[in-house]
Amino acid sequence: MTAERALEEITPENVDEALAIEVRADQRHAVSPVAKSLAEAYAFDQRAWPRLIRHQGQAVGFVMAFFDFDFNYNKIGAEPDLRSGLWRLNIAAAHQGRGHGRFAVAAVAAELRRRGTTRLTTTWHVGDGSPESFYLGLGFRPTGEMSDDERVGELRL
Ligand SMILES: CC(C)(COP(=O)(O)OP(=O)(O)OC[C@H]1O[C@@H](n2cnc3c(N)ncnc32)[C@H](O)[C@@H]1OP(=O)(O)O)[C@@H](O)C(=O)NCCC(=O)NCCS
């Protein structure tokens, strides 16, 4: 039986399905395309966790977690500030509003808990097309920081 929803590792068999995931045209400024995320996943290796979201056999989205990134990497002389969390979340335009985003965040939270992490950090675009209400609805709270032009938020696990 096909699982209702599942996350799949990216493989030679499903990579084209992952690359074909596209958000709505008016949301493209809010998230990088999957191709960029997969290039970063290659470069960051074990610190990136890219997954295809499948629902009833269909590829419906892409999610990528990050582990142990130093949020102070560009602050000269600062102590390392290692965090883990959600790096990218792209739900295909035709499949939004059906709980896939919520599922992906819960799956990343479960993976972080499994690794002993107690908070899930993410950043989101503010302004037009912002997913802020989505994250606040899931229990994320702004930390008061900005990362470039994105708001930093976290979910206590
Ligand atoms: C934001 C996004 C990930 C949400 O995914 P989704 O699968 O459509 O969301 P879900 O169906 O899981 O929604 C979960 C809840 O959030 C709410 N929600 C979803 N998108 C929302 C939005 N943009 N604003 C407010 N609430 C939103 C839903 O109504 C639902 O609430 P409910 O359970 O009370 O009904 C998706 O719209 C997307 O890929 N957007 C473009 C890219 C983007 O902004 N990604 C985030 C990068 S930081």
Coordinates of C-alpha atoms and ligand atoms in Angstrom, one line a residue:
M1 CA 0.0 0.0 0.0
T2 CA 1.3 3.5 -0.8
A3 CA 2.1 5.4 2.4
E4 CA -0.2 8.4 2.9
R5 CA 2.8 10.8 3.2
A6 CA 6.5 10.1 3.4
L7 CA 9.9 11.7 3.1
E8 CA 12.3 10.2 0.6
E9 CA 16.0 10.6 0.3
I10 CA 17.0 12.2 -3.0
T11 CA 18.2 9.4 -5.4
P12 CA 18.9 8.9 -9.1
E13 CA 15.3 7.6 -9.4
N14 CA 13.5 10.6 -7.9
V15 CA 15.9 13.6 -8.5
D16 CA 14.0 14.8 -11.6
E17 CA 10.7 14.8 -9.6
A18 CA 12.4 16.9 -6.9
L19 CA 13.8 19.3 -9.5
A20 CA 10.3 19.7 -11.0
I21 CA 8.8 21.0 -7.7
E22 CA 7.8 24.6 -8.2
V23 CA 6.0 27.0 -5.8
R24 CA 3.5 29.6 -7.2
A25 CA 5.0 32.3 -9.4
D26 CA 4.1 34.9 -6.8
Q27 CA 6.0 33.0 -4.1
R28 CA 9.3 32.5 -6.0
H29 CA 10.9 35.4 -4.2
A30 CA 10.3 33.7 -0.8
V31 CA 12.2 30.5 -1.3
S32 CA 15.1 29.3 -3.4
P33 CA 14.4 26.7 -6.2
V34 CA 15.1 23.1 -5.5
A35 CA 18.1 23.0 -7.9
K36 CA 19.9 25.6 -5.7
S37 CA 19.1 23.6 -2.5
L38 CA 20.4 20.4 -4.0
A39 CA 23.6 22.2 -5.0
E40 CA 24.0 23.4 -1.5
A41 CA 23.2 19.9 -0.1
Y42 CA 26.1 18.6 -2.2
A43 CA 28.4 21.2 -0.8
F44 CA 27.3 21.0 2.8
D45 CA 27.2 17.2 2.7
Q46 CA 26.3 15.8 6.2
R47 CA 25.1 19.2 7.5
A48 CA 22.2 19.2 4.9
W49 CA 19.2 16.9 4.9
P50 CA 17.3 17.2 1.6
R51 CA 14.1 15.1 1.2
L52 CA 11.3 14.8 -1.3
I53 CA 7.8 14.9 0.1
R54 CA 5.6 12.2 -1.4
H55 CA 1.8 11.8 -0.9
Q56 CA -0.2 8.9 -2.4
G57 CA 2.6 8.3 -4.9
Q58 CA 2.9 11.9 -6.1
A59 CA 5.9 14.2 -5.5
V60 CA 4.2 17.2 -3.7
G61 CA 7.1 19.1 -2.2
F62 CA 10.7 19.4 -1.1
V63 CA 12.2 20.0 2.4
M64 CA 15.7 20.5 3.6
A65 CA 17.0 20.5 7.2
F66 CA 20.3 21.8 8.4
F67 CA 22.4 20.5 11.2
D68 CA 25.0 22.4 13.3
F69 CA 25.4 25.5 11.3
D70 CA 27.3 28.3 12.9
F71 CA 25.0 31.4 13.0
N72 CA 28.0 33.5 13.9
Y73 CA 30.1 32.4 10.9
N74 CA 30.5 35.9 9.6
K75 CA 30.9 37.7 13.0
I76 CA 34.6 38.2 13.6
G77 CA 35.7 37.0 17.1
A78 CA 32.3 35.7 18.1
E79 CA 31.9 32.3 19.8
P80 CA 30.3 29.6 17.5
D81 CA 26.5 29.6 17.7
L82 CA 25.6 26.1 16.4
R83 CA 22.0 25.6 15.4
S84 CA 19.9 23.1 13.5
G85 CA 16.6 23.5 11.8
L86 CA 14.6 24.0 8.6
W87 CA 16.5 25.4 5.7
R88 CA 14.1 25.1 2.8
L89 CA 10.4 24.2 2.3
N90 CA 8.8 24.2 -1.1
I91 CA 5.3 22.8 -1.5
A92 CA 4.3 22.5 -5.2
A93 CA 1.8 25.1 -6.2
A94 CA -0.9 22.6 -7.0
H95 CA -0.5 20.8 -3.7
Q96 CA -0.5 23.7 -1.2
G97 CA -3.1 23.9 1.6
R98 CA -3.4 20.2 2.2
G99 CA -1.2 19.7 5.2
H100 CA 2.1 18.8 3.4
G101 CA 3.9 21.8 4.8
R102 CA 2.8 21.0 8.4
F103 CA 3.8 17.3 7.8
A104 CA 7.3 18.4 6.6
V105 CA 7.9 20.6 9.6
A106 CA 6.8 17.8 12.0
A107 CA 9.2 15.4 10.1
V108 CA 12.1 17.7 10.5
A109 CA 11.2 18.2 14.2
A110 CA 11.2 14.4 14.7
E111 CA 14.6 14.1 13.0
L112 CA 16.1 16.9 15.2
R113 CA 14.6 15.3 18.4
R114 CA 16.2 12.0 17.3
R115 CA 19.5 13.7 17.1
G116 CA 19.1 15.2 20.6
T117 CA 18.3 18.8 19.5
T118 CA 15.9 20.9 21.6
R119 CA 15.1 23.8 19.3
L120 CA 14.3 24.0 15.6
T121 CA 15.5 27.2 14.0
T122 CA 14.3 28.6 10.7
T123 CA 14.2 31.9 8.8
W124 CA 11.4 33.3 6.7
H125 CA 10.9 36.1 4.2
V126 CA 8.9 39.1 5.5
G127 CA 6.7 41.2 3.3
D128 CA 4.6 40.2 0.3
G129 CA 4.0 36.4 0.2
S130 CA 5.6 35.8 3.6
P131 CA 4.9 32.4 5.1
E132 CA 5.1 34.0 8.6
S133 CA 1.5 33.1 9.6
F134 CA 2.2 29.5 8.6
Y135 CA 5.2 29.3 10.9
L136 CA 3.5 31.2 13.8
G137 CA 0.5 28.8 13.5
L138 CA 2.8 25.9 13.9
G139 CA 4.1 27.3 17.2
F140 CA 7.3 29.1 15.9
R141 CA 8.3 32.3 17.8
P142 CA 10.5 35.0 16.4
T143 CA 13.8 35.2 18.2
G144 CA 14.2 38.9 17.6
E145 CA 17.1 38.3 15.2
M146 CA 17.3 38.9 11.4
S147 CA 19.4 36.7 9.1
D148 CA 20.2 39.0 6.1
D149 CA 16.7 40.2 5.3
E150 CA 14.8 37.2 6.8
R151 CA 13.3 36.9 10.3
V152 CA 14.7 34.2 12.5
G153 CA 12.2 32.0 14.4
E154 CA 12.4 28.9 16.5
L155 CA 10.2 26.1 17.7
R156 CA 11.0 24.5 21.1
L157 CA 11.1 20.7 20.7
Ligands
LIG1 C1 4.3 28.1 3.2 C2 4.1 26.7 2.7 C3 5.3 25.9 3.0 C4 2.9 26.1 3.4 O1 2.7 24.8 3.0 P1 1.2 24.1 2.9 O2 1.4 22.7 2.6 O3 0.5 24.9 1.9 O4 0.7 24.4 4.3 P2 -0.3 23.4 5.2 O5 -1.4 22.9 4.3 O6 0.5 22.3 5.8 O7 -0.9 24.4 6.2 C5 -0.7 24.2 7.6 C6 -1.5 25.4 8.3 O8 -0.9 26.6 7.9 C7 -1.8 27.5 7.3 N1 -1.1 28.2 6.2 C8 -0.5 27.7 5.2 N2 0.1 28.6 4.4 C9 -0.2 29.8 5.1 C10 0.1 31.1 4.8 N3 0.9 31.5 3.7 N4 -0.4 32.1 5.6 C11 -1.1 31.7 6.7 N5 -1.4 30.4 7.0 C12 -1.0 29.5 6.2 C13 -2.9 26.6 6.8 O9 -4.1 27.2 6.6 C14 -2.9 25.5 7.8 O10 -3.7 26.0 9.0 P3 -4.8 25.1 9.6 O11 -4.2 23.8 10.0 O12 -5.2 25.9 10.8 O13 -5.8 24.9 8.6 C15 3.8 26.7 1.2 O14 2.7 27.6 0.9 C16 4.9 27.1 0.3 O15 5.7 26.3 -0.2 N6 5.1 28.4 0.1 C17 6.1 29.0 -0.8 C18 7.5 28.8 -0.4 C19 7.7 29.3 1.0 O16 7.4 30.4 1.4 N7 8.3 28.5 1.8 C20 8.8 28.8 3.1 C21 10.2 29.2 3.0 S1 10.8 30.0 4.5

